[in-house]
mmCIF file of C-alpha atoms in Angstrom:
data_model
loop_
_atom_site.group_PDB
_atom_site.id
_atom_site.type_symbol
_atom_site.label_atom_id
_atom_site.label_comp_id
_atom_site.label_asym_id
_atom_site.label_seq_id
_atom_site.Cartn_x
_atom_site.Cartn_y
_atom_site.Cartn_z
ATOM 1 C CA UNK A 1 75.651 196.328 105.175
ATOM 2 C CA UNK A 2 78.335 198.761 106.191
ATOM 3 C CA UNK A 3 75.919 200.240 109.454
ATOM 4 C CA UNK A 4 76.106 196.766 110.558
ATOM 5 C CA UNK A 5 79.823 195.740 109.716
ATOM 6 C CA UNK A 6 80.214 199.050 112.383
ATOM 7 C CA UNK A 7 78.533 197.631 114.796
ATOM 8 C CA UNK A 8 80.102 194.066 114.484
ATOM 9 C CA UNK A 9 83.668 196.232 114.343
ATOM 10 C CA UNK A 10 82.782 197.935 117.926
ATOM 11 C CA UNK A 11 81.926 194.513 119.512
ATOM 12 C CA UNK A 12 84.582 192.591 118.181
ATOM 13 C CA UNK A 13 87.123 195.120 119.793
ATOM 14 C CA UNK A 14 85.529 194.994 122.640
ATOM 15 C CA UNK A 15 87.746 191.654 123.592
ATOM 16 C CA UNK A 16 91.086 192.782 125.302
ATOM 17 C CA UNK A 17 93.262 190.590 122.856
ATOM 18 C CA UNK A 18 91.516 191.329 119.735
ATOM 19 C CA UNK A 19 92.216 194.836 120.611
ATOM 20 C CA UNK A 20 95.954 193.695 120.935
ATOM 21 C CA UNK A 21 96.016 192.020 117.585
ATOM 22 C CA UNK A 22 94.496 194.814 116.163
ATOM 23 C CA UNK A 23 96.589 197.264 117.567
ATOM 24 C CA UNK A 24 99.585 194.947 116.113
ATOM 25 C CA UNK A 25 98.103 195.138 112.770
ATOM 26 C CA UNK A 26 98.143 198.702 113.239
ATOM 27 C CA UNK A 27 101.812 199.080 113.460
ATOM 28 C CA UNK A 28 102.383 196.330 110.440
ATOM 29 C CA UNK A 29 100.902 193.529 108.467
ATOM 30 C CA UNK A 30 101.704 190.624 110.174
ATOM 31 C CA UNK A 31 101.455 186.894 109.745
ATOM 32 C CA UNK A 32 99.072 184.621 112.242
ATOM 33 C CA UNK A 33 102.939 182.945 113.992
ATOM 34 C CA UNK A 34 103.607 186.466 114.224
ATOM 35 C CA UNK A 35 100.524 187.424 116.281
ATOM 36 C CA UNK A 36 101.040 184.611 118.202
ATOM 37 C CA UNK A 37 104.549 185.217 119.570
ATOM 38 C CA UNK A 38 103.265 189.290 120.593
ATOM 39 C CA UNK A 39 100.178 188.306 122.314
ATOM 40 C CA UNK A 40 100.057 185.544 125.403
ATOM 41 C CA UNK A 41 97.096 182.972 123.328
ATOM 42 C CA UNK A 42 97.764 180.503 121.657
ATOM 43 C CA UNK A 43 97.869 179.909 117.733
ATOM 44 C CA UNK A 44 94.525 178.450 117.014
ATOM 45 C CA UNK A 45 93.003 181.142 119.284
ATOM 46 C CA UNK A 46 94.695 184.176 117.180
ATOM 47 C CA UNK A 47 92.973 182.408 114.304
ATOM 48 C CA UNK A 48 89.794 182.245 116.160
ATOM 49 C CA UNK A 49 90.128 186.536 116.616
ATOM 50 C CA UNK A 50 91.472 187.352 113.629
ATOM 51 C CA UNK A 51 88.214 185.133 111.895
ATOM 52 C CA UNK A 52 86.247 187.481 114.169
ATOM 53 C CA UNK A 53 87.694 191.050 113.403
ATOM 54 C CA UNK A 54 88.207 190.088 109.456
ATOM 55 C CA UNK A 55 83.756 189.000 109.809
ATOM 56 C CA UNK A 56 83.658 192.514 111.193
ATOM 57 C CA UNK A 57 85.509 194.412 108.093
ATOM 58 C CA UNK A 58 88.441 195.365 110.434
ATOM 59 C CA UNK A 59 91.081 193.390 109.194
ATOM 60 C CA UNK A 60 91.718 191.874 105.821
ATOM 61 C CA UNK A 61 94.313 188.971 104.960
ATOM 62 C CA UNK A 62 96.227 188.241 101.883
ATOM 63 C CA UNK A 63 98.254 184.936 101.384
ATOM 64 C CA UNK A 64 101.985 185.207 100.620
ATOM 65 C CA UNK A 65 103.630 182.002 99.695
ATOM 66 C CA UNK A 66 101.614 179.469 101.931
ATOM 67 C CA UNK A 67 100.858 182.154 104.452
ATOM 68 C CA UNK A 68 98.489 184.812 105.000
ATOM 69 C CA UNK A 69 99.217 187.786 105.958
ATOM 70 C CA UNK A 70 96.881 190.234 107.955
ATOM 71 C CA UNK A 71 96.678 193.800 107.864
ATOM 72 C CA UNK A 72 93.922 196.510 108.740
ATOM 73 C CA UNK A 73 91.357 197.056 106.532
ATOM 74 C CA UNK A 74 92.118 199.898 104.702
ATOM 75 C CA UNK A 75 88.214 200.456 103.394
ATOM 76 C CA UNK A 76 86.967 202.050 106.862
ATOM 77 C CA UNK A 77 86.297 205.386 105.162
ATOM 78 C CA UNK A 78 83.039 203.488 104.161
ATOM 79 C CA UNK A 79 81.911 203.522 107.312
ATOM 80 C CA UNK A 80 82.232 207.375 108.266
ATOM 81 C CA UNK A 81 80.648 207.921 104.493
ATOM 82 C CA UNK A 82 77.816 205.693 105.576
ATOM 83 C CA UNK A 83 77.442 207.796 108.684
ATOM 84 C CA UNK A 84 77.657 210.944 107.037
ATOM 85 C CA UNK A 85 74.677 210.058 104.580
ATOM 86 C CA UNK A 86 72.050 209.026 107.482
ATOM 87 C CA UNK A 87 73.141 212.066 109.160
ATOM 88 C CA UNK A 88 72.461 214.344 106.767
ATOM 89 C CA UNK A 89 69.100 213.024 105.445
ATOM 90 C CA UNK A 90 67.777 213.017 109.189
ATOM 91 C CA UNK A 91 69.341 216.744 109.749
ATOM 92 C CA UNK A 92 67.654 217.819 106.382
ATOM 93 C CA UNK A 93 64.244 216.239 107.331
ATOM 94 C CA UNK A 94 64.799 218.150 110.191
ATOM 95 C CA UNK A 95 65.426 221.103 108.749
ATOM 96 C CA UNK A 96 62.128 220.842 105.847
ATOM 97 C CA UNK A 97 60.106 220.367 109.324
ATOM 98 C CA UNK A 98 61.282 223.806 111.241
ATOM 99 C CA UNK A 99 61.272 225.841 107.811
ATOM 100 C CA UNK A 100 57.688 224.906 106.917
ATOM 101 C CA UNK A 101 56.761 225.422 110.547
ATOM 102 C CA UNK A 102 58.089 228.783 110.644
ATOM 103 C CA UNK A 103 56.279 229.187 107.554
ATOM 104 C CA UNK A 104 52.896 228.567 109.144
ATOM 105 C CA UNK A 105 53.664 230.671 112.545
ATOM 106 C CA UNK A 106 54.449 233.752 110.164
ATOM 107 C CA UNK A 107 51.528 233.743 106.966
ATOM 108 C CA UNK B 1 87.715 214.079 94.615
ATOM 109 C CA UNK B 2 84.189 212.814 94.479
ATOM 110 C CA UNK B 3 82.756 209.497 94.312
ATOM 111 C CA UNK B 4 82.904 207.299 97.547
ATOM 112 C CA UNK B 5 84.706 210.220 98.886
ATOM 113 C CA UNK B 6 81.268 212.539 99.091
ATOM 114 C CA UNK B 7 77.813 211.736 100.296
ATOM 115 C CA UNK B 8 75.173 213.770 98.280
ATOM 116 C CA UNK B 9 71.389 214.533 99.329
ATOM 117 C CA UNK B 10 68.422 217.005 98.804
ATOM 118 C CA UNK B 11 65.445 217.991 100.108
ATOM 119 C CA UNK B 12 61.992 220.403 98.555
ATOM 120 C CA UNK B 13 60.908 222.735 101.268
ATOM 121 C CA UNK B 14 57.486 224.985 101.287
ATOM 122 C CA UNK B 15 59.592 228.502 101.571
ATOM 123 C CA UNK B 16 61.490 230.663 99.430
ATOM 124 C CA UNK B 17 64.889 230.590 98.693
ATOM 125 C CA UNK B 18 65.791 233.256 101.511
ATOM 126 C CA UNK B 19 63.660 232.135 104.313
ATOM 127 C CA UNK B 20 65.276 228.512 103.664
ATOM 128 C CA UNK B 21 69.274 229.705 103.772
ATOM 129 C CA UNK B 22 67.965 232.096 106.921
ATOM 130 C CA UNK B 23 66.759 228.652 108.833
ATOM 131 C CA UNK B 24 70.076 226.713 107.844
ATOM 132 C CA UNK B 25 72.553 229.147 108.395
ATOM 133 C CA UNK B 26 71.326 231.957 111.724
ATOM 134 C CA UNK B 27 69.181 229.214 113.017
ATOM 135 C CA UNK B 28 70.832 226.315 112.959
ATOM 136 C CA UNK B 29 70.141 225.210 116.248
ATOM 137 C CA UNK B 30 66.064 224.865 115.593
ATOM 138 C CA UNK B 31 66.429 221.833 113.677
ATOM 139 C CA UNK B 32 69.971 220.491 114.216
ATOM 140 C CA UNK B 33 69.633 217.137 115.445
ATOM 141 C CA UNK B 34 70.513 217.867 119.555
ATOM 142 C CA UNK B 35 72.575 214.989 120.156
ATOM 143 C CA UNK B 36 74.907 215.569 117.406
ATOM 144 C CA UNK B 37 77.508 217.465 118.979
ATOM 145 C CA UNK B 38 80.784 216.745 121.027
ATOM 146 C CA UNK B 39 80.514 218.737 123.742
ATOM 147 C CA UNK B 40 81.442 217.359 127.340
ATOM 148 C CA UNK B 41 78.593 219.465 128.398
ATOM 149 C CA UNK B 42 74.367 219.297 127.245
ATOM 150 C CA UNK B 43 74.374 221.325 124.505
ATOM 151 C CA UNK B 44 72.698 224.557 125.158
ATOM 152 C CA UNK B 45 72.679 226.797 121.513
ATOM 153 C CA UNK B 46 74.484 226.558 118.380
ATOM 154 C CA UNK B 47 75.820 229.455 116.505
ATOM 155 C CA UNK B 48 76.263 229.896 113.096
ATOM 156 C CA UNK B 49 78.563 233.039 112.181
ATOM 157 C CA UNK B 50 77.308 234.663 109.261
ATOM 158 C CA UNK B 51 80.013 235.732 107.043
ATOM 159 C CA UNK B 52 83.341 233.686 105.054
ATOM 160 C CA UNK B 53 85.805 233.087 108.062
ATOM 161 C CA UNK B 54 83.039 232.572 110.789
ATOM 162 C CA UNK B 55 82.539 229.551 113.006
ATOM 163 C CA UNK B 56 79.720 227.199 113.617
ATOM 164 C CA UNK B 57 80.254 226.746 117.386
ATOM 165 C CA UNK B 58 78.250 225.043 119.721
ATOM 166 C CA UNK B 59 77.640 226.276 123.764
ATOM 167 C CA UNK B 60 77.329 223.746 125.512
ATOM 168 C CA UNK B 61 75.404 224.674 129.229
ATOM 169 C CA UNK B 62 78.485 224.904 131.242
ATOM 170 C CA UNK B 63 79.778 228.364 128.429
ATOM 171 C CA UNK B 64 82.685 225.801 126.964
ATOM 172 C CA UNK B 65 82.232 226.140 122.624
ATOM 173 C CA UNK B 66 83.206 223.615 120.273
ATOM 174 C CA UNK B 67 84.280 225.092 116.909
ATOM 175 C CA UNK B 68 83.662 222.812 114.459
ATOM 176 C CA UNK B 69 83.229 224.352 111.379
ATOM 177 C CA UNK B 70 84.642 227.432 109.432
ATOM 178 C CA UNK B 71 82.526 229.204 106.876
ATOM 179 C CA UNK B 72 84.398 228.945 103.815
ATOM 180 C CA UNK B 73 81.694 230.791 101.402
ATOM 181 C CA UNK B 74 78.172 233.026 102.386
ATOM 182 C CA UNK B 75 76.306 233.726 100.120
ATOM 183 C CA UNK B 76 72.237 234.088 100.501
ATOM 184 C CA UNK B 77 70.111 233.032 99.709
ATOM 185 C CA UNK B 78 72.114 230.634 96.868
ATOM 186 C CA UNK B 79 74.513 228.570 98.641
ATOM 187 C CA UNK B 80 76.758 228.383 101.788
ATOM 188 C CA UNK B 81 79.854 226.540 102.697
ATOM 189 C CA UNK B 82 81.954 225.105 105.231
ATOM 190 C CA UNK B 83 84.302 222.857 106.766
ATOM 191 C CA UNK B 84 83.848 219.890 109.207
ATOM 192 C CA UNK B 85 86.517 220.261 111.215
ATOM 193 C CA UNK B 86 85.477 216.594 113.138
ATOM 194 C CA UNK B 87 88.122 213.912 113.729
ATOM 195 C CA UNK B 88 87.100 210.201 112.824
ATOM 196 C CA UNK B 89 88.426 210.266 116.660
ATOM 197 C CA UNK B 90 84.772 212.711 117.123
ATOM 198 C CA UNK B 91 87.520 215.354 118.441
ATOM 199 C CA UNK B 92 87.615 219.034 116.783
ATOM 200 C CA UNK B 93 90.606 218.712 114.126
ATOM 201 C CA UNK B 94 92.904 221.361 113.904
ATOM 202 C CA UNK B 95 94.544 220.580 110.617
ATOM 203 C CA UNK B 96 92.858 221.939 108.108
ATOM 204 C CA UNK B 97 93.865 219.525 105.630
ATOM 205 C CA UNK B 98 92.324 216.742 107.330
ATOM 206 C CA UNK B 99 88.818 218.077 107.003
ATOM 207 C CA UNK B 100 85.910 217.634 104.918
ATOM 208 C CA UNK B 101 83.767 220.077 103.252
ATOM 209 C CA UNK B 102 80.161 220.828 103.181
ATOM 210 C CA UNK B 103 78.317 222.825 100.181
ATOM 211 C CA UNK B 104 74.761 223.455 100.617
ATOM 212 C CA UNK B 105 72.579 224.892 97.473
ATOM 213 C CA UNK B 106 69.415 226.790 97.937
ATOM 214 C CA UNK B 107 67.537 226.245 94.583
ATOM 215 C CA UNK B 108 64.071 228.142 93.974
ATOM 216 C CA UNK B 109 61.450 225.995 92.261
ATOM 217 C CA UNK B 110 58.336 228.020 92.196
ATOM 218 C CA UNK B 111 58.187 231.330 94.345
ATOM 219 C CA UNK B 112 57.608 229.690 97.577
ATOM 220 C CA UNK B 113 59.547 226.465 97.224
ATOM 221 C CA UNK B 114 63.288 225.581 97.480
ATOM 222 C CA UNK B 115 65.466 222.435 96.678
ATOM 223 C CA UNK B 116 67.837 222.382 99.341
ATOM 224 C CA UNK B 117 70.676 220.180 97.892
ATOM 225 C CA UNK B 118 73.908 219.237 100.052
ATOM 226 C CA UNK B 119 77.179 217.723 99.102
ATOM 227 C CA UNK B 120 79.405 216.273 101.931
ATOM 228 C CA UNK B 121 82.634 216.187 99.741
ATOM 229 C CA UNK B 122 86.739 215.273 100.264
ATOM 230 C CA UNK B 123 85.462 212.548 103.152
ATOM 231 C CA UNK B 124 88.903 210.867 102.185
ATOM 232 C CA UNK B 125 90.892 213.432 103.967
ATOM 233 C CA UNK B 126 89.780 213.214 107.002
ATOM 234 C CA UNK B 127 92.620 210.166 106.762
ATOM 235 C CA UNK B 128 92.716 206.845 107.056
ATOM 236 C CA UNK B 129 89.346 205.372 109.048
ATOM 237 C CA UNK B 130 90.678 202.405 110.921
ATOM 238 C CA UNK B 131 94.636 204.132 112.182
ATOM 239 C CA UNK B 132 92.053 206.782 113.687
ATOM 240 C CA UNK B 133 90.067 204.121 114.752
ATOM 241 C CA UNK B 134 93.128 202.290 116.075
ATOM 242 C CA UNK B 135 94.377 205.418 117.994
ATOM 243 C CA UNK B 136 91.089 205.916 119.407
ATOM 244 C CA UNK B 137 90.919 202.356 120.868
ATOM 245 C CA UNK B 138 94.159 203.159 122.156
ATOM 246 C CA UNK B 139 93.305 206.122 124.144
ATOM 247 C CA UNK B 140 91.035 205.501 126.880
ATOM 248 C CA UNK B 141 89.343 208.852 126.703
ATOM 249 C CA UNK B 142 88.800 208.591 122.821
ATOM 250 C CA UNK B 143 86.978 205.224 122.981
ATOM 251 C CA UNK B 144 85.115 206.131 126.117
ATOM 252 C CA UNK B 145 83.829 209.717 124.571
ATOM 253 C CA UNK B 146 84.353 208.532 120.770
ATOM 254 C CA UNK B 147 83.181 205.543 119.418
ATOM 255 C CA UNK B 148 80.732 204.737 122.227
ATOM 256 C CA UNK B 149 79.357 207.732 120.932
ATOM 257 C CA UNK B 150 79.121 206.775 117.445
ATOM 258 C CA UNK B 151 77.897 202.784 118.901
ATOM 259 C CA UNK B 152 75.016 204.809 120.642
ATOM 260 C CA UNK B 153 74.250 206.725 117.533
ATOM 261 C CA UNK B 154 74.284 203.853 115.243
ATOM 262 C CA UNK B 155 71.995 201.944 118.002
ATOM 263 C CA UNK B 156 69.626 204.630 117.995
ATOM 264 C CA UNK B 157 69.072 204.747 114.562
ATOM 265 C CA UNK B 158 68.479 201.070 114.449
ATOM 266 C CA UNK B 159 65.943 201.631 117.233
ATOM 267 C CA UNK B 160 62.728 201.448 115.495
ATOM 268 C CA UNK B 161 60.349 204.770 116.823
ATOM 269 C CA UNK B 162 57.553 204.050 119.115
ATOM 270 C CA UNK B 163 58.621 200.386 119.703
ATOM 271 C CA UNK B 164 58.766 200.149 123.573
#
């Protein structure tokens, strides 16, 4: 569920170097060796974040060759849309409420 | 551009067509939710200029406004629209051509009721989500104000009413 992948997206940047990685994704796709030599963890642990912000929806991977390659997750519009549509279905229930009362103040 | 770019809803109220576009549009701030707005400030009234070119503003307590909306077409009691001139950074955007539109429809359906529907539309050019997202988390201010804002939001809504 997208409401829930933004959630999982604000906790996992919550951590310091998955902020870094994904702030390095940001500028380019880069491979996990890559990561690795920009932010001071090791290579297992990069794999351990980037496992963590790809479960989120932030970052997706594709495999070149026998690597994979990570870049953001270019589908984030999703989430705003997702936003959008509770917002406006509260504002409008909202709105029914305050025209029908209005209604009843002035017969 | 519709599609996943445009979020679409409706709603029947018990009032004519004009009484229902005079509620949306002078008196916004009745049933706007409160908390939506990105004001520094508590928000104190919104404002909801009546006429193509206007501004939906809000005041916050402290007399600052936030602009965040120009009125792009007026015309009651059948429809009404106008920009959202909101960042995925939840600051006012400037450029126009990174905003999204809202069109709002006031349909009668008997004498005394109204189909309100509303179409959220061109989402997509409000840019790409996650390099917003990414210069948000770079800014200290824009995560603080931003997307703690949004987290609070989204936790709200999850909040089930009445549960203590």
């Amino acid at each position: 569920m997208v409401t829930n992948s933004n959630s999982l997206a604000l906790g996992a940047l919550g951590d310091p170097t998955r902020r870094a990685i994904f702030e390095h994704l940001g500028e380019r796709p880069l491979a996990v060796v890559d990561l690795a030599a920009l932010v001071p963890v090791s290579r297992p642990a990069v794999s351990q974040h980037l496992k963590v912000l790809r479960e989120a929806g932030l970052v997706r991977d594709v495999r070149v060759g026998s690597r994979h390659v990570y870049s953001l997750d270019p589908d984030g519009i999703a989430g705003l849309r997702d936003y959008l549509d509770r917002f406006w279905n509260t504002a409008l229930h909202s709105f029914k409420a305050r025209v029908e009362q209005q209604r009843e103040e002035t017969p | 551009m519709t599609g996943t770019a445009a979020v679409t809803t409706s709603i029947v109220v018990d009032a004519p067509a004009d009484q229902a576009f005079a509620v949306f549009t002078e008196d916004i701030g009745s049933w706007w939710p409160a908390d939506h707005h990105i004001l520094q400030a508590p928000l104190a009234s919104m404002v909801f200029e009546p006429r193509v070119g206007g501004h939906v503003y809000d005041v916050g307590t402290d007399g600052s406004e936030c602009h965040w909306a120009r009125v792009l077409a007026y015309e009651p009691p059948t429809r009404v629209v106008f920009s959202w001139d909101i960042s995925l950074q939840w600051q006012v955007e400037t450029d126009p051509a990174r905003t999204s539109e809202v069109e709002v429809r006031f349909v009668p359906e008997g004498e005394h009721r109204t189909r309100v529907e509303l179409e959220h539309r061109r989402i997509d050019r409000h840019g790409d989500g996650w390099e917003g997202l990414r210069d948000a988390v770079g800014s200290p201010e824009g995560w603080g104000s931003g997307l703690q804002w949004f987290a609070r939001r989204l936790d709200q809504e999850h909040s089930p009413v009445g549960e203590a």
